[in-house]
PDB file of C-alpha atoms in Angstrom:
ATOM      1  CA  ALA A  21     -16.122   4.871  -6.956  1.00 81.00           C
ATOM      2  CA  GLN A  22     -13.896   3.258  -4.510  1.00 89.00           C
ATOM      3  CA  LYS A  23     -13.436   4.457  -0.866  1.00 94.00           C
ATOM      4  CA  VAL A  24     -11.933   2.956   2.426  1.00 97.00           C
ATOM      5  CA  THR A  25     -12.622   4.991   5.491  1.00 97.00           C
ATOM      6  CA  GLN A  26     -10.153   4.193   8.601  1.00 98.00           C
ATOM      7  CA  ALA A  27     -11.993   6.405  11.076  1.00 96.00           C
ATOM      8  CA  GLN A  28      -9.969   5.638  14.113  1.00 97.00           C
ATOM      9  CA  THR A  29      -6.691   7.788  13.590  1.00 96.00           C
ATOM     10  CA  GLU A  30      -4.777   6.901  16.609  1.00 97.00           C
ATOM     11  CA  ILE A  31      -5.143   3.904  19.112  1.00 97.00           C
ATOM     12  CA  SER A  32      -3.080   3.447  22.290  1.00 97.00           C
ATOM     13  CA  VAL A  33      -3.411   0.291  24.337  1.00 96.00           C
ATOM     14  CA  VAL A  34      -1.765  -1.217  27.241  1.00 97.00           C
ATOM     15  CA  GLU A  35       0.359  -4.703  26.498  1.00 97.00           C
ATOM     16  CA  LYS A  36      -1.504  -8.006  26.316  1.00 97.00           C
ATOM     17  CA  GLU A  37      -4.627  -6.015  25.647  1.00 97.00           C
ATOM     18  CA  ASP A  38      -7.345  -6.936  22.844  1.00 97.00           C
ATOM     19  CA  VAL A  39      -7.546  -4.318  19.987  1.00 98.00           C
ATOM     20  CA  THR A  40     -10.072  -3.840  16.738  1.00 98.00           C
ATOM     21  CA  LEU A  41      -8.932  -1.661  14.091  1.00 98.00           C
ATOM     22  CA  ASP A  42     -11.739  -0.913  11.974  1.00 98.00           C
ATOM     23  CA  CYS A  43     -12.207  -0.668   8.246  1.00 98.00           C
ATOM     24  CA  VAL A  44     -15.106   0.646   6.513  1.00 98.00           C
ATOM     25  CA  TYR A  45     -15.110   0.527   2.172  1.00 97.00           C
ATOM     26  CA  GLU A  46     -17.089   1.625  -0.336  1.00 95.00           C
ATOM     27  CA  THR A  47     -17.701  -0.041  -3.843  1.00 93.00           C
ATOM     28  CA  ARG A  48     -20.134  -0.541  -6.481  1.00 91.00           C
ATOM     29  CA  ASP A  49     -18.589  -3.521  -7.741  1.00 91.00           C
ATOM     30  CA  THR A  50     -19.492  -7.441  -6.467  1.00 91.00           C
ATOM     31  CA  THR A  51     -16.273  -8.690  -6.738  1.00 92.00           C
ATOM     32  CA  TYR A  52     -13.455  -6.741  -5.303  1.00 94.00           C
ATOM     33  CA  TYR A  53     -10.228  -7.824  -3.089  1.00 94.00           C
ATOM     34  CA  LEU A  54      -9.749  -5.995   0.272  1.00 96.00           C
ATOM     35  CA  PHE A  55      -5.908  -6.297   1.906  1.00 96.00           C
ATOM     36  CA  TRP A  56      -4.468  -5.221   5.690  1.00 97.00           C
ATOM     37  CA  TYR A  57      -0.822  -4.174   5.830  1.00 97.00           C
ATOM     38  CA  LYS A  58       1.313  -2.977   8.630  1.00 97.00           C
ATOM     39  CA  GLN A  59       3.561  -0.120   8.429  1.00 96.00           C
ATOM     40  CA  PRO A  60       6.380  -0.082  11.150  1.00 94.00           C
ATOM     41  CA  PRO A  61       8.640   2.988  11.661  1.00 89.00           C
ATOM     42  CA  SER A  62      11.274   2.060   9.294  1.00 86.00           C
ATOM     43  CA  GLY A  63       8.395   2.400   6.542  1.00 88.00           C
ATOM     44  CA  GLU A  64       8.099  -0.636   4.577  1.00 90.00           C
ATOM     45  CA  LEU A  65       4.628  -1.587   4.045  1.00 94.00           C
ATOM     46  CA  VAL A  66       4.321  -5.443   5.115  1.00 95.00           C
ATOM     47  CA  PHE A  67       1.550  -7.324   3.498  1.00 94.00           C
ATOM     48  CA  LEU A  68      -0.458  -8.919   6.310  1.00 96.00           C
ATOM     49  CA  ILE A  69      -4.100 -10.518   4.548  1.00 94.00           C
ATOM     50  CA  ARG A  70      -5.960 -10.492   0.977  1.00 93.00           C
ATOM     51  CA  ARG A  71      -9.592 -11.485   0.990  1.00 93.00           C
ATOM     52  CA  ASN A  72     -11.940 -11.304  -1.820  1.00 92.00           C
ATOM     53  CA  SER A  73     -15.443 -10.477  -1.953  1.00 93.00           C
ATOM     54  CA  PHE A  74     -16.910 -14.140  -2.382  1.00 91.00           C
ATOM     55  CA  ASP A  75     -15.070 -15.590   0.737  1.00 87.00           C
ATOM     56  CA  GLU A  76     -16.521 -14.150   3.909  1.00 84.00           C
ATOM     57  CA  GLN A  77     -15.015 -16.520   6.240  1.00 84.00           C
ATOM     58  CA  ASN A  78     -13.215 -14.871   9.091  1.00 85.00           C
ATOM     59  CA  GLU A  79      -9.637 -15.736   9.379  1.00 87.00           C
ATOM     60  CA  ILE A  80      -7.001 -16.011  11.874  1.00 88.00           C
ATOM     61  CA  SER A  81      -3.665 -16.044  11.850  1.00 89.00           C
ATOM     62  CA  GLY A  82      -1.588 -16.514  15.479  1.00 93.00           C
ATOM     63  CA  ARG A  83      -3.102 -13.415  17.229  1.00 95.00           C
ATOM     64  CA  TYR A  84      -4.425 -11.768  14.377  1.00 96.00           C
ATOM     65  CA  SER A  85      -7.865 -12.230  13.102  1.00 95.00           C
ATOM     66  CA  TRP A  86     -10.186 -10.542  10.558  1.00 95.00           C
ATOM     67  CA  ASN A  87     -13.931 -10.015  10.419  1.00 95.00           C
ATOM     68  CA  PHE A  88     -15.203  -9.223   6.803  1.00 95.00           C
ATOM     69  CA  GLN A  89     -18.836  -8.612   6.936  1.00 94.00           C
ATOM     70  CA  LYS A  90     -20.373  -7.702   3.691  1.00 93.00           C
ATOM     71  CA  SER A  91     -23.569  -6.654   4.917  1.00 93.00           C
ATOM     72  CA  THR A  92     -22.070  -3.860   6.848  1.00 95.00           C
ATOM     73  CA  SER A  93     -18.868  -3.276   4.133  1.00 96.00           C
ATOM     74  CA  SER A  94     -16.267  -4.104   7.192  1.00 97.00           C
ATOM     75  CA  PHE A  95     -12.961  -5.561   7.392  1.00 97.00           C
ATOM     76  CA  ASN A  96     -12.046  -5.192  10.596  1.00 97.00           C
ATOM     77  CA  PHE A  97      -8.644  -6.106  12.225  1.00 97.00           C
ATOM     78  CA  THR A  98      -7.903  -7.758  15.559  1.00 97.00           C
ATOM     79  CA  ILE A  99      -4.736  -8.158  17.510  1.00 97.00           C
ATOM     80  CA  THR A 100      -5.325 -10.051  20.570  1.00 96.00           C
ATOM     81  CA  ALA A 101      -2.595 -10.105  23.535  1.00 97.00           C
ATOM     82  CA  SER A 102      -0.788  -7.311  22.236  1.00 96.00           C
ATOM     83  CA  GLN A 103       2.742  -6.753  22.076  1.00 96.00           C
ATOM     84  CA  VAL A 104       4.845  -3.741  22.047  1.00 95.00           C
ATOM     85  CA  VAL A 105       6.379  -4.939  18.272  1.00 95.00           C
ATOM     86  CA  ASP A 106       2.595  -4.674  17.254  1.00 96.00           C
ATOM     87  CA  SER A 107       3.031  -0.462  17.581  1.00 97.00           C
ATOM     88  CA  ALA A 108       2.766   0.430  13.711  1.00 97.00           C
ATOM     89  CA  VAL A 109       0.629   2.690  11.352  1.00 98.00           C
ATOM     90  CA  TYR A 110      -1.937  -0.275   9.745  1.00 98.00           C
ATOM     91  CA  PHE A 111      -3.582   0.477   6.553  1.00 98.00           C
ATOM     92  CA  CYS A 112      -6.698  -1.108   4.862  1.00 98.00           C
ATOM     93  CA  ALA A 113      -7.085  -1.263   0.883  1.00 97.00           C
ATOM     94  CA  LEU A 114      -9.571  -1.797  -1.526  1.00 95.00           C
ATOM     95  CA  ILE A 115      -9.786  -2.566  -5.356  1.00 91.00           C
ATOM     96  CA  SER A 116     -12.474  -3.915  -7.398  1.00 87.00           C
ATOM     97  CA  SER A 117     -12.222  -6.065 -10.356  1.00 82.00           C
ATOM     98  CA  SER A 118     -12.768  -3.825 -12.699  1.00 80.00           C
ATOM     99  CA  ALA A 119     -10.480  -0.984 -11.200  1.00 80.00           C
ATOM    100  CA  SER A 120      -7.126  -0.312 -11.885  1.00 77.00           C
ATOM    101  CA  LYS A 121      -5.849   1.026  -8.910  1.00 84.00           C
ATOM    102  CA  ILE A 122      -6.063   0.245  -5.346  1.00 89.00           C
ATOM    103  CA  ILE A 123      -7.335   2.409  -2.565  1.00 93.00           C
ATOM    104  CA  PHE A 124      -6.120   2.751   0.950  1.00 96.00           C
ATOM    105  CA  GLY A 125      -7.335   4.120   3.454  1.00 96.00           C
ATOM    106  CA  SER A 126      -5.895   7.179   5.782  1.00 96.00           C
ATOM    107  CA  GLY A 127      -4.352   4.481   8.430  1.00 97.00           C
ATOM    108  CA  THR A 128      -4.612   3.769  12.217  1.00 98.00           C
ATOM    109  CA  ARG A 129      -1.434   4.463  14.392  1.00 97.00           C
ATOM    110  CA  LEU A 130      -1.270   1.673  17.110  1.00 98.00           C
ATOM    111  CA  SER A 131       0.688   2.139  20.031  1.00 97.00           C
ATOM    112  CA  ILE A 132       1.341  -0.543  22.318  1.00 97.00           C
ATOM    113  CA  ARG A 133       2.445   0.736  25.579  1.00 95.00           C
ATOM    114  CA  PRO A 134       4.527  -1.711  27.858  1.00 93.00           C
TER     115      PRO A 134
ATOM    116  CA  ASP B  18      14.849 -14.619  -1.718  1.00 62.00           C
ATOM    117  CA  ALA B  19      15.311 -11.200  -1.898  1.00 80.00           C
ATOM    118  CA  GLY B  20      12.433  -8.888  -1.473  1.00 93.00           C
ATOM    119  CA  VAL B  21      11.521  -5.612  -3.425  1.00 96.00           C
ATOM    120  CA  THR B  22      14.554  -3.285  -3.653  1.00 96.00           C
ATOM    121  CA  GLN B  23      14.445   0.269  -3.920  1.00 97.00           C
ATOM    122  CA  SER B  24      17.072   2.936  -4.428  1.00 96.00           C
ATOM    123  CA  PRO B  25      18.144   5.496  -3.447  1.00 97.00           C
ATOM    124  CA  THR B  26      17.093   5.312   0.002  1.00 96.00           C
ATOM    125  CA  HIS B  27      17.133   9.370   0.782  1.00 96.00           C
ATOM    126  CA  LEU B  28      17.284  12.109  -1.889  1.00 96.00           C
ATOM    127  CA  ILE B  29      17.167  15.757  -1.257  1.00 98.00           C
ATOM    128  CA  LYS B  30      16.873  18.010  -4.429  1.00 97.00           C
ATOM    129  CA  THR B  31      15.415  21.358  -5.136  1.00 97.00           C
ATOM    130  CA  ARG B  32      12.544  22.593  -6.630  1.00 97.00           C
ATOM    131  CA  GLY B  33      12.554  22.336 -10.540  1.00 97.00           C
ATOM    132  CA  GLN B  34      15.197  19.520 -10.465  1.00 98.00           C
ATOM    133  CA  GLN B  35      14.351  16.119 -11.722  1.00 98.00           C
ATOM    134  CA  VAL B  36      14.519  12.785  -9.968  1.00 98.00           C
ATOM    135  CA  THR B  37      14.726   9.542 -11.045  1.00 98.00           C
ATOM    136  CA  LEU B  38      14.002   6.348  -8.759  1.00 98.00           C
ATOM    137  CA  ARG B  39      14.324   2.738  -9.092  1.00 98.00           C
ATOM    138  CA  CYS B  40      12.393  -0.335  -8.069  1.00 98.00           C
ATOM    139  CA  SER B  41      13.685  -4.378  -8.465  1.00 97.00           C
ATOM    140  CA  PRO B  42      10.777  -6.759  -8.174  1.00 96.00           C
ATOM    141  CA  ILE B  43      10.603  -9.635  -6.278  1.00 95.00           C
ATOM    142  CA  SER B  44      12.296 -12.647  -8.463  1.00 94.00           C
ATOM    143  CA  GLY B  45       9.019 -13.923 -10.743  1.00 92.00           C
ATOM    144  CA  HIS B  46       6.970 -10.668 -10.334  1.00 94.00           C
ATOM    145  CA  LYS B  47       6.218  -8.899 -13.741  1.00 93.00           C
ATOM    146  CA  SER B  48       4.124  -6.082 -12.326  1.00 93.00           C
ATOM    147  CA  VAL B  49       5.530  -3.159 -10.473  1.00 95.00           C
ATOM    148  CA  SER B  50       3.610  -0.202  -8.714  1.00 95.00           C
ATOM    149  CA  TRP B  51       4.364   2.984  -7.752  1.00 97.00           C
ATOM    150  CA  TYR B  52       3.165   5.059  -4.929  1.00 96.00           C
ATOM    151  CA  GLN B  53       3.662   8.378  -3.249  1.00 98.00           C
ATOM    152  CA  GLN B  54       2.910   8.527   0.626  1.00 97.00           C
ATOM    153  CA  VAL B  55       2.818  11.875   2.156  1.00 96.00           C
ATOM    154  CA  LEU B  56       3.377  12.133   5.638  1.00 91.00           C
ATOM    155  CA  GLY B  57       0.516  11.059   7.822  1.00 89.00           C
ATOM    156  CA  GLN B  58      -1.393   9.746   4.919  1.00 93.00           C
ATOM    157  CA  GLY B  59      -1.784   6.567   3.274  1.00 94.00           C
ATOM    158  CA  PRO B  60      -0.410   5.617  -0.148  1.00 96.00           C
ATOM    159  CA  GLN B  61      -1.576   7.328  -3.129  1.00 96.00           C
ATOM    160  CA  PHE B  62      -1.416   5.203  -6.279  1.00 94.00           C
ATOM    161  CA  ILE B  63       0.893   6.626  -9.252  1.00 96.00           C
ATOM    162  CA  PHE B  64       1.412   3.824 -11.936  1.00 92.00           C
ATOM    163  CA  GLN B  65       1.261   0.288 -12.677  1.00 93.00           C
ATOM    164  CA  TYR B  66       3.384  -1.533 -15.250  1.00 94.00           C
ATOM    165  CA  TYR B  67       2.702  -5.052 -16.679  1.00 92.00           C
ATOM    166  CA  GLU B  68       5.157  -6.860 -19.066  1.00 90.00           C
ATOM    167  CA  LYS B  69       6.716  -3.227 -19.884  1.00 90.00           C
ATOM    168  CA  GLU B  70       3.315  -1.846 -20.763  1.00 92.00           C
ATOM    169  CA  GLU B  71       1.362   1.016 -18.638  1.00 92.00           C
ATOM    170  CA  ARG B  72      -1.675  -0.772 -16.747  1.00 89.00           C
ATOM    171  CA  GLY B  73      -2.512   1.758 -14.392  1.00 88.00           C
ATOM    172  CA  ARG B  74      -2.541   5.515 -14.007  1.00 91.00           C
ATOM    173  CA  GLY B  75      -3.553   7.825 -10.737  1.00 91.00           C
ATOM    174  CA  ASN B  76      -4.438  11.324 -10.214  1.00 92.00           C
ATOM    175  CA  PHE B  77      -0.999  12.882 -11.486  1.00 96.00           C
ATOM    176  CA  PRO B  78       0.504  15.100 -13.355  1.00 97.00           C
ATOM    177  CA  ASP B  79       2.316  14.702 -16.439  1.00 96.00           C
ATOM    178  CA  ARG B  80       5.661  15.432 -14.642  1.00 97.00           C
ATOM    179  CA  PHE B  81       5.140  11.904 -13.218  1.00 98.00           C
ATOM    180  CA  SER B  82       6.380   9.316 -15.953  1.00 97.00           C
ATOM    181  CA  ALA B  83       7.860   5.778 -15.552  1.00 97.00           C
ATOM    182  CA  ARG B  84       8.799   2.981 -17.282  1.00 96.00           C
ATOM    183  CA  GLN B  85       9.684  -0.829 -17.053  1.00 97.00           C
ATOM    184  CA  PHE B  86      12.505  -2.355 -18.307  1.00 96.00           C
ATOM    185  CA  PRO B  87      12.709  -6.045 -19.633  1.00 95.00           C
ATOM    186  CA  ASN B  88      13.945  -7.577 -16.878  1.00 95.00           C
ATOM    187  CA  TYR B  89      10.919  -6.046 -15.094  1.00 96.00           C
ATOM    188  CA  SER B  90      12.961  -3.615 -12.884  1.00 97.00           C
ATOM    189  CA  SER B  91      11.008   0.269 -13.294  1.00 97.00           C
ATOM    190  CA  GLU B  92      12.200   3.545 -13.070  1.00 98.00           C
ATOM    191  CA  LEU B  93       9.869   6.734 -11.594  1.00 98.00           C
ATOM    192  CA  ASN B  94      10.791  10.035 -13.049  1.00 98.00           C
ATOM    193  CA  VAL B  95       9.416  13.064 -11.664  1.00 98.00           C
ATOM    194  CA  ASN B  96      10.350  16.545 -13.290  1.00 97.00           C
ATOM    195  CA  ALA B  97       9.982  20.118 -12.279  1.00 98.00           C
ATOM    196  CA  LEU B  98       9.918  19.145  -8.645  1.00 98.00           C
ATOM    197  CA  LEU B  99       7.723  21.150  -6.340  1.00 98.00           C
ATOM    198  CA  LEU B 100       7.785  21.154  -2.427  1.00 97.00           C
ATOM    199  CA  GLY B 101       4.636  19.017  -2.831  1.00 96.00           C
ATOM    200  CA  ASP B 102       6.545  16.361  -4.167  1.00 98.00           C
ATOM    201  CA  SER B 103       8.565  15.359  -0.899  1.00 98.00           C
ATOM    202  CA  ALA B 104       6.880  12.015  -0.015  1.00 97.00           C
ATOM    203  CA  LEU B 105       8.252   8.416   0.765  1.00 97.00           C
ATOM    204  CA  TYR B 106       8.136   6.678  -3.105  1.00 98.00           C
ATOM    205  CA  LEU B 107       7.273   3.269  -2.800  1.00 97.00           C
ATOM    206  CA  CYS B 108       7.466   0.580  -5.236  1.00 96.00           C
ATOM    207  CA  ALA B 109       5.254  -2.881  -5.085  1.00 95.00           C
ATOM    208  CA  SER B 110       5.819  -5.639  -7.183  1.00 94.00           C
ATOM    209  CA  SER B 111       2.883  -8.418  -7.894  1.00 92.00           C
ATOM    210  CA  SER B 112       2.568 -11.374  -9.984  1.00 89.00           C
ATOM    211  CA  GLY B 113       0.658  -9.944 -12.330  1.00 81.00           C
ATOM    212  CA  ARG B 114      -3.009  -8.012 -12.475  1.00 78.00           C
ATOM    213  CA  ILE B 115      -3.045  -4.985  -9.733  1.00 74.00           C
ATOM    214  CA  GLN B 116      -6.079  -7.252  -7.990  1.00 79.00           C
ATOM    215  CA  GLU B 117      -3.019  -9.750  -6.849  1.00 85.00           C
ATOM    216  CA  THR B 118      -1.262  -9.193  -3.917  1.00 90.00           C
ATOM    217  CA  GLN B 119       1.568  -6.176  -3.719  1.00 92.00           C
ATOM    218  CA  TYR B 120       4.891  -6.554  -1.983  1.00 94.00           C
ATOM    219  CA  PHE B 121       6.198  -3.410  -0.935  1.00 95.00           C
ATOM    220  CA  GLY B 122       9.924  -2.318  -0.924  1.00 95.00           C
ATOM    221  CA  PRO B 123      11.277  -0.023   1.933  1.00 94.00           C
ATOM    222  CA  GLY B 124      10.487   3.097  -0.403  1.00 96.00           C
ATOM    223  CA  THR B 125      12.727   6.131  -1.172  1.00 97.00           C
ATOM    224  CA  ARG B 126      12.233   9.082   0.924  1.00 97.00           C
ATOM    225  CA  LEU B 127      12.910  12.220  -1.274  1.00 98.00           C
ATOM    226  CA  LEU B 128      12.690  15.548   0.204  1.00 98.00           C
ATOM    227  CA  VAL B 129      12.559  18.684  -2.046  1.00 97.00           C
ATOM    228  CA  LEU B 130      14.003  22.099  -0.575  1.00 97.00           C
TER     229      LEU B 130
END
């Protein structure tokens, strides 16, 4: 069975602060893929990153960075120097190589205050 | 290049009615997936179609059906609408397998009264 847990329902920080969104996943497969999506108020899910289970290198893209740790089954997302435009709901998702559907977490609503 | 497009953007129906939602994938993408997102929750997988064949189905009743056309566009049909079907319906396209990155459209907001 697959499962994604985003324990942080809502986070609110002041602009320019760093913030980390947690994602813990469960799967019995050794080959799987993890994703992060951003959903602004408009509703469209915006793809941020895809990572396969064999690539544990952390990734940085501008102010965004991702920390993938198989030992703790976590794929956390950090925004550095947050901006008001980062306010959105962020979803972590998982699919195993043998699965036929993607499982999304329940999302974390991030609010960045000016 | 155009992204994933969906129509209509908003829809209001009454219980018992039927609804058809439409999706056009990114040019070159052959796979379309449908998701239901109830307010305050993550998207729930409904269907995936690849090369006009159903490749995956989520835990939804038979009132939900879909199809994919030769041009890879897709329709999602929901019969005998219930109040609980009110949600944002998202379509996503990818190049092939469901494990590939999926790119989402803006969604159709369905309200069932």
